[in-house]
Amino acid sequence: MSTKLMVGVGETIITPQENLLMRGFARSQVSTGVHDDLHASSLYIEDADGTKIALMTLSLVYIDRELLLKIRKNINHKTGIPEDHTFISCTHTHAGPWVQKAGDSYRNYLLEQAVGSAARAWENRVPGRLGIGSTIVMELGRNRRRLLYGGIHPDPQVGIIKAEDAQGKLIGIFFIYGCHPSALDWQNRLYSEDWPYYAIKGIKGKVGDDVCTAYFQSCQGDINVGY
């Protein structure tokens, strides 16, 4: 089947190679190891007119604007994707490093790996198709401010983006859900993507480990998982 889209996926590991101050809880704590790796995952899309965009998700609480602009600039140099056509989201895992206080060694590593994720997606581009859909997942997230009153998630919708090549082979699944991905409590000292790790593991168990699978954050408010 002919297609006018080019699509590609790419993923790199962004787990610190040293134990750093963690970010996400009010208490100061330093990592003692790794439960599961943190990732930079990217989806590249190019339409028939040659418009190029990259969607990237990072398994971090957030990054500062200085680093964001550097990532976009370096992606542009490697791929030609316009800087304002690279959209970067952070998952808000509470079990990742405090990037702003991590020092140049990790910040440079993160920059290199994030750019590498988008570059791989661009390099892996093939004629393909995209599909979008949604589903409802009840009882995963709850409003932590309203638990005593039977609080539920105000928006249980999960958005889904599917990428496949022109022959229909699945190459990527990206899901979008608004919550704090913080089922692990403040005593955790291990780097982890938290509950998205288990969601990704479950999806890959159905579609195969070779399918790039990643979580995008939506509006989270006071919604927590793990109840």
Coordinates of N, CA and C in Angstrom, one line a residue, residues 25 91-95 137-145 147 151-158 175-186 192-199 215-227:
F25 N 10.7 14.0 45.2 CA 10.1 14.0 46.6 C 10.7 15.2 47.3
T91 N 8.3 12.4 31.7 CA 7.3 11.5 32.3 C 6.9 11.9 33.7
H92 N 7.8 12.6 34.4 CA 7.7 13.0 35.7 C 7.9 11.8 36.7
T93 N 8.7 10.9 36.4 CA 9.0 9.8 37.3 C 9.7 10.5 38.5
H94 N 9.3 10.1 39.7 CA 10.0 10.6 40.9 C 11.3 9.8 41.2
A95 N 11.6 8.8 40.4 CA 12.7 7.9 40.7 C 13.8 8.2 39.7
V137 N -9.2 3.7 31.3 CA -8.6 2.9 32.3 C -9.1 3.4 33.7
M138 N -10.0 2.8 34.3 CA -10.5 3.2 35.6 C -9.7 2.6 36.7
E139 N -9.7 3.4 37.8 CA -9.1 2.9 39.1 C -7.6 2.8 39.1
L140 N -6.9 3.3 38.1 CA -5.5 3.4 38.1 C -5.0 4.6 38.9
G141 N -5.5 5.8 38.5 CA -5.1 7.0 39.1 C -6.3 7.6 39.9
R142 N -5.9 8.2 41.1 CA -6.9 8.8 41.9 C -6.4 10.2 42.4
N143 N -7.3 11.1 42.6 CA -7.0 12.4 43.1 C -6.6 12.3 44.5
R144 N -5.3 12.5 44.8 CA -4.8 12.3 46.2 C -5.4 13.3 47.2
R145 N -5.9 14.4 46.7 CA -6.4 15.4 47.6 C -7.9 15.0 48.0
L147 N -9.0 11.6 48.4 CA -9.2 10.1 48.6 C -10.2 9.9 49.8
G151 N -12.4 10.0 46.0 CA -11.9 10.7 44.9 C -11.5 9.7 43.8
I152 N -11.8 10.0 42.5 CA -11.4 9.2 41.4 C -10.7 10.1 40.4
H153 N -10.1 9.5 39.4 CA -9.4 10.2 38.3 C -10.4 11.0 37.5
P154 N -10.3 12.3 37.4 CA -11.2 13.1 36.6 C -11.1 12.9 35.1
D155 N -10.0 12.3 34.6 CA -9.8 12.0 33.2 C -9.1 10.7 33.0
P156 N -9.9 9.6 33.0 CA -9.3 8.2 32.9 C -8.9 7.8 31.5
Q157 N -9.0 8.7 30.5 CA -8.7 8.4 29.1 C -7.2 8.2 28.9
V158 N -6.9 7.2 28.1 CA -5.5 6.9 27.7 C -5.5 7.1 26.2
F175 N 1.8 5.7 24.5 CA 0.5 6.0 25.2 C 0.6 7.2 26.1
I176 N -0.5 7.9 26.2 CA -0.6 9.1 26.9 C -1.6 9.1 28.0
Y177 N -1.1 9.4 29.3 CA -2.0 9.3 30.4 C -1.6 10.4 31.4
G178 N -2.6 11.1 32.0 CA -2.3 12.1 32.9 C -2.2 11.7 34.4
C179 N -1.1 11.6 35.0 CA -0.9 11.2 36.4 C 0.5 11.5 36.9
H180 N 0.7 11.4 38.2 CA 2.0 11.3 38.7 C 2.4 9.8 38.7
P181 N 3.4 9.5 37.9 CA 3.8 8.1 37.8 C 4.7 7.7 39.0
S182 N 4.1 7.8 40.2 CA 4.9 7.7 41.4 C 4.4 6.6 42.4
A183 N 4.2 5.4 41.9 CA 3.7 4.3 42.8 C 4.8 4.0 43.8
L184 N 6.1 4.2 43.5 CA 7.1 4.0 44.5 C 7.1 5.1 45.5
D185 N 7.3 4.8 46.7 CA 7.2 5.9 47.7 C 8.6 6.6 47.9
W186 N 8.6 7.5 48.9 CA 9.8 8.4 49.1 C 11.0 7.6 49.6
S192 N 14.3 4.4 38.4 CA 13.2 3.6 37.8 C 12.2 4.5 37.0
E193 N 11.6 4.0 35.9 CA 10.6 4.7 35.2 C 9.3 4.6 36.0
D194 N 9.3 3.8 37.1 CA 8.1 3.6 38.0 C 7.0 2.8 37.2
W195 N 5.7 3.1 37.4 CA 4.7 2.2 36.9 C 4.7 2.2 35.3
P196 N 5.2 3.2 34.6 CA 5.3 3.1 33.2 C 6.2 1.9 32.7
Y197 N 7.2 1.6 33.5 CA 8.1 0.5 33.2 C 7.2 -0.8 33.1
Y198 N 6.3 -1.0 34.1 CA 5.5 -2.2 34.1 C 4.5 -2.2 33.0
A199 N 3.9 -1.0 32.7 CA 3.0 -0.9 31.6 C 3.7 -1.2 30.2
Y215 N 5.9 6.0 27.2 CA 4.9 6.7 27.9 C 5.0 8.2 27.7
F216 N 4.0 8.9 27.4 CA 4.0 10.4 27.3 C 3.1 10.9 28.5
Q217 N 3.6 11.9 29.1 CA 2.8 12.5 30.2 C 1.7 13.4 29.7
S218 N 0.6 13.5 30.3 CA -0.5 14.4 30.0 C -0.6 15.3 31.3
C219 N -1.7 16.1 31.4 CA -1.9 16.9 32.6 C -2.2 16.1 33.8
Q220 N -1.3 16.2 34.8 CA -1.3 15.3 35.9 C -2.0 15.8 37.1
G221 N -2.0 17.1 37.4 CA -2.7 17.6 38.6 C -2.3 16.9 39.8
D222 N -3.2 16.5 40.7 CA -2.9 15.8 41.9 C -3.2 14.3 41.8
I223 N -3.2 13.8 40.6 CA -3.5 12.4 40.3 C -2.3 11.5 40.6
N224 N -2.5 10.6 41.5 CA -1.4 9.6 41.8 C -1.9 8.2 41.4
V225 N -0.9 7.3 41.1 CA -1.2 5.9 40.9 C -0.7 5.2 42.1
G226 N -1.1 3.9 42.2 CA -0.5 3.1 43.3 C -1.5 2.8 44.4
Y227 N -2.7 3.3 44.3 CA -3.7 3.1 45.4 C -4.5 1.8 45.2

